[in-house]
Each structure stands twice: as structure tokens, then as C-alpha cells.
Coordinates of C-alpha atoms and ligand atoms in Angstrom, one line a residue:
M12 CA 16.2 -97.2 -7.1
D13 CA 14.1 -96.7 -3.9
W14 CA 13.1 -92.9 -3.4
K15 CA 13.6 -93.5 0.2
S16 CA 17.5 -93.7 0.0
F17 CA 17.7 -90.4 -2.9
W18 CA 15.3 -87.9 -1.6
G19 CA 15.2 -86.3 1.9
E20 CA 18.7 -88.0 3.4
G21 CA 21.2 -83.9 3.4
M22 CA 18.0 -82.0 4.2
E23 CA 16.3 -82.7 7.8
L24 CA 12.9 -82.6 7.0
T25 CA 10.1 -82.4 9.2
K26 CA 7.6 -85.2 10.2
E27 CA 4.9 -82.7 7.5
E28 CA 7.1 -82.7 5.4
R29 CA 8.6 -86.5 4.7
E30 CA 4.7 -86.9 5.2
M31 CA 4.4 -84.8 2.5
L32 CA 7.5 -85.9 0.4
E33 CA 5.3 -90.0 0.9
G34 CA 2.1 -88.7 -0.8
K35 CA 0.2 -88.7 1.8
Q36 CA -1.0 -85.2 1.2
G37 CA -1.5 -86.1 -2.6
N38 CA 0.3 -87.2 -6.2
A39 CA 0.5 -83.4 -6.3
V40 CA 2.1 -82.0 -3.5
K41 CA 4.3 -85.0 -3.2
K42 CA 5.8 -84.3 -6.8
S43 CA 6.6 -80.5 -5.5
M44 CA 7.9 -82.0 -2.3
E45 CA 10.2 -84.4 -4.2
I46 CA 11.2 -81.2 -6.9
L47 CA 12.5 -79.0 -3.2
V48 CA 14.3 -81.7 -1.4
A49 CA 16.4 -82.1 -4.6
L50 CA 17.2 -78.0 -5.2
G51 CA 18.1 -78.6 -2.0
E52 CA 20.0 -81.1 -2.5
I53 CA 21.9 -80.3 -5.0
Y54 CA 22.2 -76.3 -3.4
G55 CA 22.8 -77.8 0.3
A56 CA 20.0 -76.6 2.1
K57 CA 19.6 -77.8 5.1
R58 CA 16.2 -77.5 5.6
L59 CA 12.9 -76.2 3.5
I60 CA 11.6 -72.4 4.9
G61 CA 7.9 -71.1 4.7
I62 CA 7.3 -68.6 2.3
E63 CA 5.3 -65.2 2.3
S64 CA 4.1 -65.8 -1.8
V65 CA 5.1 -66.9 -5.4
Q66 CA 5.2 -65.9 -8.1
I67 CA 4.5 -68.4 -11.6
A68 CA 6.9 -68.2 -14.9
G69 CA 6.1 -69.5 -17.4
V70 CA 2.6 -68.8 -18.2
S71 CA 2.9 -68.7 -22.5
Y72 CA 0.7 -71.3 -24.3
H73 CA 4.3 -70.7 -26.7
N74 CA 6.7 -71.1 -24.3
L75 CA 5.2 -73.7 -22.2
G76 CA 3.5 -75.5 -25.4
D77 CA 1.7 -79.3 -24.6
A78 CA 4.1 -80.6 -22.4
G79 CA 4.3 -78.5 -19.9
L80 CA 0.2 -78.1 -20.2
E81 CA 0.2 -81.8 -19.8
Y82 CA 1.8 -81.8 -17.1
L83 CA -0.1 -78.4 -15.2
A84 CA -3.6 -80.3 -16.2
E85 CA -1.9 -83.7 -14.2
L86 CA -0.8 -80.9 -11.0
A87 CA -3.8 -79.5 -11.2
K88 CA -6.2 -82.7 -10.5
D89 CA -4.9 -82.1 -6.8
G90 CA -2.7 -79.6 -6.4
K91 CA -3.8 -76.3 -3.8
A92 CA -2.0 -73.5 -3.4
R93 CA -1.7 -73.4 -0.2
V94 CA 0.2 -69.2 0.2
L95 CA -0.8 -66.0 -2.3
T96 CA 0.2 -67.3 -6.3
T97 CA 0.1 -65.2 -9.2
L98 CA 0.8 -65.3 -12.6
N99 CA 3.7 -64.0 -15.0
P100 CA 2.6 -62.9 -18.0
A101 CA 0.2 -64.7 -19.9
G102 CA 0.9 -65.4 -24.6
M103 CA -2.4 -62.8 -24.4
D104 CA -4.7 -60.4 -23.4
L105 CA -7.4 -63.3 -22.5
K106 CA -10.2 -60.7 -22.3
D107 CA -9.2 -59.3 -25.6
W108 CA -6.8 -61.6 -27.6
K109 CA -8.2 -60.8 -31.2
K110 CA -7.1 -57.4 -31.1
L111 CA -4.0 -58.3 -30.6
G112 CA -4.0 -60.6 -33.4
I113 CA -4.0 -64.3 -31.7
S114 CA -4.8 -67.4 -33.4
D115 CA -8.0 -69.1 -32.2
E116 CA -6.2 -72.1 -31.7
F117 CA -3.0 -70.3 -29.6
A118 CA -6.1 -68.8 -27.7
E119 CA -8.4 -71.8 -26.9
K120 CA -4.8 -74.3 -25.3
Q121 CA -3.7 -70.3 -23.7
V122 CA -6.8 -70.3 -22.1
K123 CA -6.0 -74.5 -20.6
V124 CA -3.5 -73.4 -18.9
I125 CA -4.9 -70.8 -17.3
E126 CA -7.5 -72.8 -16.7
A127 CA -5.4 -75.2 -15.2
F128 CA -3.3 -72.7 -12.8
E129 CA -7.5 -71.7 -11.5
K130 CA -8.4 -75.4 -10.7
M131 CA -5.1 -74.6 -8.6
G132 CA -6.2 -71.8 -6.6
V133 CA -3.9 -69.2 -8.2
T134 CA -4.4 -66.0 -9.0
V135 CA -4.6 -65.6 -12.4
T136 CA -3.3 -62.0 -12.3
C137 CA -0.5 -62.3 -15.1
T138 CA 1.3 -59.3 -14.6
C139 CA 6.0 -59.0 -14.0
T140 CA 4.9 -56.4 -11.6
P141 CA 3.2 -58.8 -9.0
Y142 CA 4.7 -56.0 -6.3
L143 CA 2.4 -53.4 -8.5
I144 CA -1.1 -55.3 -7.5
G145 CA -1.3 -56.6 -4.1
N146 CA 1.7 -59.8 -4.2
L147 CA 3.5 -56.5 -2.4
P148 CA 6.6 -58.7 -0.1
L149 CA 8.3 -56.6 3.6
Y150 CA 11.2 -56.5 3.4
G151 CA 13.2 -59.6 5.0
Q152 CA 10.5 -61.6 3.5
H153 CA 10.7 -64.8 1.7
I154 CA 9.2 -65.9 -1.0
A155 CA 9.7 -67.9 -4.5
W156 CA 9.3 -65.5 -7.6
S157 CA 10.7 -67.0 -10.0
E158 CA 10.1 -64.2 -12.8
S159 CA 13.7 -61.8 -12.8
S160 CA 13.5 -58.5 -13.0
A161 CA 10.4 -58.5 -10.5
V162 CA 13.2 -61.4 -9.1
C163 CA 15.6 -58.5 -8.9
F164 CA 12.9 -55.6 -7.7
A165 CA 12.4 -58.3 -4.7
N166 CA 15.8 -58.5 -3.6
S167 CA 17.0 -55.8 -4.2
A168 CA 14.2 -52.7 -4.2
I169 CA 11.6 -54.3 -1.5
G170 CA 14.5 -56.3 0.6
A171 CA 12.6 -59.5 0.0
R172 CA 14.1 -62.6 -0.6
T173 CA 13.9 -65.0 -3.1
N174 CA 16.6 -67.6 -5.3
R175 CA 15.1 -66.9 -9.2
E176 CA 12.7 -70.0 -9.6
G177 CA 12.3 -71.8 -12.6
G178 CA 8.3 -72.4 -13.6
P179 CA 8.4 -76.2 -11.7
S180 CA 10.0 -74.8 -8.3
S181 CA 8.0 -72.0 -7.9
I182 CA 4.9 -74.0 -8.5
A183 CA 6.4 -76.9 -6.2
S184 CA 6.7 -73.9 -3.0
A185 CA 2.7 -72.8 -4.2
L186 CA 1.9 -75.8 -3.3
T187 CA 3.1 -76.5 -0.8
G188 CA 4.1 -73.1 1.1
K189 CA 7.7 -74.3 1.4
T190 CA 11.2 -73.2 -0.3
P191 CA 14.8 -75.2 0.0
E192 CA 16.5 -72.6 2.5
Y193 CA 19.8 -71.5 0.4
G194 CA 21.4 -68.9 -1.8
L195 CA 20.0 -65.6 -1.7
H196 CA 17.9 -66.4 1.3
L197 CA 20.1 -66.6 3.5
E198 CA 22.4 -63.0 4.9
E199 CA 25.5 -63.7 3.5
N200 CA 24.7 -64.6 0.2
R201 CA 23.3 -61.6 -0.1
Q202 CA 26.5 -59.5 -0.6
A203 CA 27.9 -57.5 -2.9
Q204 CA 30.7 -58.6 -4.5
V205 CA 32.3 -55.6 -6.7
K206 CA 31.5 -52.0 -6.4
V207 CA 30.5 -50.2 -9.3
K208 CA 31.8 -46.4 -9.2
V209 CA 28.7 -44.4 -11.7
N210 CA 30.6 -41.7 -13.0
A211 CA 27.4 -40.9 -14.8
K212 CA 23.8 -38.9 -15.0
I213 CA 20.9 -41.8 -14.8
D214 CA 18.4 -40.7 -14.7
T215 CA 15.6 -42.4 -16.6
V216 CA 14.0 -45.0 -17.5
P217 CA 16.6 -45.7 -20.8
K218 CA 19.5 -44.7 -18.3
F219 CA 18.4 -46.8 -16.0
G220 CA 18.2 -49.5 -18.5
A221 CA 21.7 -48.6 -19.5
I222 CA 23.0 -49.1 -16.6
G223 CA 21.7 -52.2 -15.9
K224 CA 23.0 -53.5 -19.7
V225 CA 26.9 -51.9 -18.7
V226 CA 26.8 -53.8 -14.7
G227 CA 25.4 -56.6 -16.1
E228 CA 27.5 -57.2 -19.3
R229 CA 30.6 -56.3 -17.7
I230 CA 30.1 -58.6 -13.9
G231 CA 27.4 -60.6 -14.8
N232 CA 25.8 -62.8 -11.8
K233 CA 27.8 -60.7 -9.3
I234 CA 26.2 -58.9 -6.7
P235 CA 27.0 -54.8 -7.2
L236 CA 27.4 -52.6 -5.2
I237 CA 26.4 -49.2 -7.2
E238 CA 27.5 -45.7 -6.0
G239 CA 27.1 -42.6 -7.1
I240 CA 23.1 -42.9 -8.7
E241 CA 22.0 -39.9 -6.9
K242 CA 18.0 -40.8 -7.2
A243 CA 15.6 -43.3 -8.4
T244 CA 11.5 -43.2 -8.9
L245 CA 10.2 -47.1 -8.8
E246 CA 10.0 -47.1 -12.7
Q247 CA 14.1 -46.6 -13.2
L248 CA 13.9 -49.5 -10.3
K249 CA 11.5 -51.6 -12.1
S250 CA 13.2 -50.8 -15.2
L251 CA 17.2 -52.0 -13.6
S252 CA 16.3 -54.7 -12.0
A253 CA 14.7 -56.0 -15.7
S254 CA 17.8 -55.0 -17.6
I255 CA 20.9 -56.5 -14.8
A256 CA 19.1 -59.5 -14.5
T257 CA 18.2 -59.8 -18.3
F258 CA 22.5 -58.7 -19.5
G259 CA 24.5 -60.1 -15.7
G260 CA 22.1 -62.1 -15.1
T261 CA 22.2 -61.3 -11.3
A262 CA 19.1 -61.8 -9.1
L263 CA 20.4 -59.0 -6.9
F264 CA 22.0 -55.2 -6.0
H265 CA 22.5 -52.5 -4.2
I266 CA 22.4 -49.2 -5.0
K267 CA 24.3 -46.8 -2.2
G268 CA 21.2 -44.8 -0.4
I269 CA 18.8 -46.2 -2.4
T270 CA 17.6 -49.4 -2.2
P271 CA 17.6 -51.2 2.1
N272 CA 19.7 -53.8 2.3
R273 CA 22.7 -54.6 4.1
T274 CA 26.3 -54.5 2.9
S275 CA 29.3 -55.1 3.4
E276 CA 31.9 -53.1 1.1
P277 CA 33.3 -55.1 -1.2
R278 CA 37.2 -55.5 -2.2
E279 CA 37.1 -55.2 -6.2
S280 CA 35.8 -52.7 -8.3
I281 CA 35.1 -50.9 -11.5
E282 CA 34.1 -47.2 -12.7
V283 CA 31.0 -46.7 -15.8
S284 CA 31.4 -43.6 -18.0
E285 CA 28.5 -41.7 -19.7
R286 CA 30.7 -43.2 -22.8
E287 CA 29.8 -46.0 -22.0
I288 CA 26.1 -44.9 -21.0
T289 CA 25.9 -43.9 -24.1
Q290 CA 26.8 -46.7 -25.8
A291 CA 24.8 -48.8 -24.5
I292 CA 22.0 -47.1 -25.7
E293 CA 23.4 -46.7 -29.2
S294 CA 23.3 -50.4 -29.7
M295 CA 19.9 -50.9 -28.9
S296 CA 18.7 -48.3 -31.3
D297 CA 19.6 -50.0 -34.9
T298 CA 16.7 -48.8 -37.1
E299 CA 15.3 -45.3 -37.2
E300 CA 12.0 -48.0 -39.4
I301 CA 10.1 -48.3 -36.6
D302 CA 6.9 -50.4 -37.1
F303 CA 6.0 -50.9 -33.2
V304 CA 5.7 -49.3 -30.2
G305 CA 6.2 -50.8 -27.5
V306 CA 5.8 -50.1 -23.9
G307 CA 5.5 -51.7 -20.4
C308 CA 8.4 -54.5 -20.5
P309 CA 8.3 -54.7 -17.2
H310 CA 4.6 -53.9 -17.1
A311 CA 3.4 -50.4 -16.6
S312 CA 2.9 -48.2 -13.2
I313 CA -0.4 -46.6 -13.3
K314 CA 1.7 -43.2 -13.5
E315 CA 3.5 -44.8 -17.2
I316 CA 0.2 -45.0 -18.3
Q317 CA -1.3 -41.8 -16.9
E318 CA 1.6 -40.3 -18.8
I319 CA 0.8 -42.1 -22.0
A320 CA -2.6 -40.7 -21.8
A321 CA -1.7 -37.4 -21.4
L322 CA 0.7 -37.5 -24.0
L323 CA -1.2 -39.0 -26.7
K324 CA -4.1 -37.2 -26.1
G325 CA -5.6 -35.1 -29.2
K326 CA -3.1 -37.8 -31.0
T327 CA -3.3 -40.2 -33.6
V328 CA -1.0 -43.2 -33.4
K329 CA 0.2 -44.9 -37.5
K330 CA 1.8 -47.8 -35.8
E331 CA 1.2 -50.4 -34.5
F332 CA 1.3 -49.6 -30.1
W333 CA 1.4 -52.1 -27.3
V334 CA 1.6 -50.4 -23.7
C335 CA 1.4 -54.3 -22.0
T336 CA 0.3 -53.9 -18.2
A337 CA -1.2 -56.3 -15.2
R338 CA -5.6 -56.8 -15.5
Q339 CA -5.4 -54.6 -12.1
T340 CA -3.7 -51.7 -13.2
K341 CA -5.7 -51.3 -16.6
E342 CA -9.3 -51.5 -14.7
L343 CA -7.6 -48.6 -13.0
A344 CA -6.9 -47.0 -16.3
D345 CA -10.1 -47.7 -17.4
K346 CA -11.7 -46.4 -14.8
M347 CA -9.7 -43.0 -14.2
G348 CA -10.5 -42.3 -18.3
Y349 CA -6.7 -43.4 -19.4
T350 CA -7.5 -46.2 -21.9
E351 CA -10.5 -44.0 -23.2
K352 CA -7.9 -41.5 -24.2
I353 CA -4.6 -44.3 -25.4
E354 CA -7.4 -46.0 -27.4
K355 CA -8.7 -43.6 -28.9
A356 CA -5.9 -42.4 -30.0
G357 CA -5.2 -45.6 -31.7
A358 CA -2.5 -47.4 -29.1
K359 CA -3.4 -50.5 -27.2
I360 CA -3.7 -51.8 -24.3
A361 CA -2.5 -55.2 -23.7
A362 CA -3.4 -55.8 -20.0
D363 CA -1.8 -60.3 -18.9
T364 CA 0.5 -60.1 -21.6
C365 CA 3.3 -58.4 -22.6
M366 CA 5.7 -58.1 -26.5
A367 CA 7.5 -61.5 -25.7
V368 CA 5.9 -63.3 -24.9
A369 CA 2.7 -62.7 -27.9
P370 CA 3.3 -65.0 -30.7
I371 CA 4.3 -61.9 -32.6
K372 CA 7.6 -62.8 -34.5
G373 CA 7.7 -62.0 -38.4
K374 CA 4.5 -59.4 -38.1
Y375 CA 6.8 -56.5 -37.5
R376 CA 10.1 -55.9 -38.6
G377 CA 11.3 -51.9 -36.4
M378 CA 10.9 -51.7 -32.4
M379 CA 10.4 -49.0 -30.8
T380 CA 11.2 -49.3 -26.3
N381 CA 12.1 -47.4 -23.5
S382 CA 12.8 -50.3 -21.7
A383 CA 16.7 -52.4 -22.3
K384 CA 15.1 -56.2 -21.1
A385 CA 12.6 -55.3 -24.4
S386 CA 15.2 -54.3 -26.7
Y387 CA 17.0 -57.8 -25.9
Y388 CA 14.1 -59.5 -26.4
A389 CA 12.5 -58.3 -29.5
A390 CA 16.1 -58.5 -30.7
G391 CA 16.8 -62.2 -30.0
H392 CA 13.2 -63.4 -29.3
N393 CA 11.9 -62.2 -32.5
A394 CA 14.9 -60.7 -34.6
F395 CA 13.5 -57.2 -34.1
K396 CA 15.3 -54.6 -35.1
T397 CA 14.3 -51.9 -32.7
K398 CA 15.2 -48.1 -30.9
I399 CA 14.9 -46.9 -27.0
G400 CA 14.2 -44.1 -25.5
S401 CA 11.6 -42.2 -23.0
I402 CA 7.9 -42.9 -23.2
R403 CA 7.8 -39.5 -24.7
E404 CA 9.6 -40.4 -27.3
C405 CA 7.8 -43.0 -27.6
V406 CA 4.9 -41.2 -28.5
E407 CA 6.8 -38.6 -30.8
E408 CA 7.8 -41.7 -33.0
A409 CA 4.4 -43.6 -33.1
T410 CA 2.8 -40.7 -34.0
K411 CA 5.2 -38.8 -36.5
Ligands
LIG515 FE1 7.7 -58.5 -17.4 FE2 7.1 -59.8 -20.9 FE3 9.2 -57.6 -19.7 S1 7.1 -60.4 -18.9 S2 10.1 -57.5 -17.7 S3 6.9 -57.9 -20.1 S4 9.9 -59.4 -21.6

């Protein structure tokens, strides 16, 4: 079939967009437009809209494989990012990968992946918390992000607008500066569908992770309006965004009195009890035999690193201990002396990567973490048993 009779018939494209689709701006732009227009057609978008920034997931060679690497190399021949674009964690610390026990073969392939992105003009900062290091959209801005926790944080805590993009569609948006207007880009699709009355005290990062698990499991990908949480820190919302997206699949939540989006009141409602929160925490704690401690899912903020450094002062860890974070946050931690304290205790700051995308399957058996999402991936992806607790409890476990 001639592509012209298939693509671009239902959406209104501008003259420039038609030319992009016809290949007048190069092969990478043509391929990208084909992806975006096809998506728009499938989801009933009427047009493409401009975006402020992109965040690309699927960066680890562990997930991409050789086929993914070839696809990127092809796009990099003439593709250039048109808006600020950052990357999700890679499969290794791009500088200190040897200290994490990564093989030379893996490192070589991972470097090629990063080089392809670099060639496309992507800002090669590898983090799932781009909003902490300069890729920070404002309320109401349209973006095309793909990491589920970052998508949920951007939509819910900031009030920016993004669907949960796949790797290829987010790259397509980077190379064109556009996304189809459907789903969470439209006000009518951002309204709460279920009211969630929380009858429990939600005041720690693990509890925010647990409420995300409970709500996600009970209402799936419906948008909740959560009531009964008095206040929240950035770190707590980061944790909730990760767990509710992981366990339920929603890309947006509202919390009465805390998140900025307006919403109508939903008719359907459920209640969550203290007992359910306790059970959720217990369900993520199925071992006492810990040989790996991982903090920083989503990537640790400088405040969390400061806390870990203070707790580790004068102590020695007896287990493998990773603090996962963005390279820029690590550089700030270096400057503040936190890295030195953490490394002196025998723990490691793993920049650019995380415990879910690094190839560590089979190396450890029991992981302790403060993150519900990390516990989900550790159990599923890496077949670890897990235990969940606060940063303080993680440090106690690592040093006891
Ligand atoms: Fe980020 Fe990895 Fe967790 S990408 S959200 S640290 S699983």
C-alpha cells in the first residue's frame, strides 16, 4: 500500500508536517513522523502539538539488545533532537562501571547506545528523575516522557501533560519536537475516576510506596482522587508516583490539597485502611537474609544522599550497598563531601544506572530497599527476595 493512502489521512497535518512525513527533512524525521502519525491515528488524535521536552526510556543495553542498538544507530545517521531530551538510567555507571562488577562486553555495547544518543544531540544524562536535574516542565506544558514514574510525577505533582510514551515514540518526539494530541494531553481525560479515602497515616517513603501499591492494585489504571493524606515531601511523591504506576498502571493521580491539577469529583469511591497499608508492606518483606541494599528508586535526591551520608558516618557496611542517582546529583554529592562519607563506609554511589536495569540477576539473593517499585522489580526481574524499610532501616541493615 502507498503510505500516503494510509498515514496522515485522519489527522490534520500542517504543510511542514506533511513535508516531514514525506522525507523532505531526512530519513530519521520521516521515520519519526510515521510513528507519531500512526499513533495519532490509532488513538484518534486530531493533530500534532509542540512539546517542551522529552525523556527516553529503554536505554539499558540489557533491555535494548543488538536490534535496539541497530535501530538507534540508523536514526543517528541524520536525526537531531529538536527539544531538550534526557535519558532514563543506563545499564551501568557510565564512568565507574567496573566498581559495579559490569562485564567488558556489556560496557562496550552500552557505550555504543549512549554514543548513538549523543550523536542525535540528546543530553546524555541517564536518570528517571529528570525533574531533579534540569529537565523540569511547568504546569500545563506538554511533554513526551516515557519512564513510568517520571511520567506519573510530571502529570501529578507538577501538572505537566504527557502520555506514557514507549521508547520509539519518545525518540520520534525528540527528533520532531511533536506528539499527537490525545490521552492525558486533553483536559477531559485528566479527571479523577475513583475517590480513594485513606484511613491510615501516610507519612514515610515506604508508606507512600505502599499506598501506591494498594491503590494501584485495587483500581488499576483508573485516575484516583486520594483524600486523607495531610502533607507530602518531594521524595514521598516520587515514591508514590513510581509505585502507583508500577502496581496499577495509571499515569496520573490527584491528592486533595497537595497536587495542583483541578478535577471533578468522581462518583465511584473506595476506602483504604491502616491494615491494608501494613499488609502491603509485609507483602514486600519476605526475607531477613539480606545481601544487597539498594536505595534510589526513583533516583535519589540530594536530600536523600545527605541523609544516607549522615547515617553512615563512622560506620562500615557489611553488605553490597548501592545508592542510585543521577550523575549531576552525584557531582553535587561529591562537592558536598557526601560521596566521600558514603564510600568510606564501603557503600557505592551508582550514577546513571539503577538496580533494576543493571545486569545483577543471580549476584544477590535478598535485597532491602525503601522503594516499593524497586521491590517489585527485584522480585520479578531479578528473582530476589525483598525487605522494605526507611533509609534509616536500610542503613541499619547494611551495617549490622
Ligand atoms: Fe528509576 Fe530504575 Fe526505579 S529507572 S524508577 S531507579 S527501577
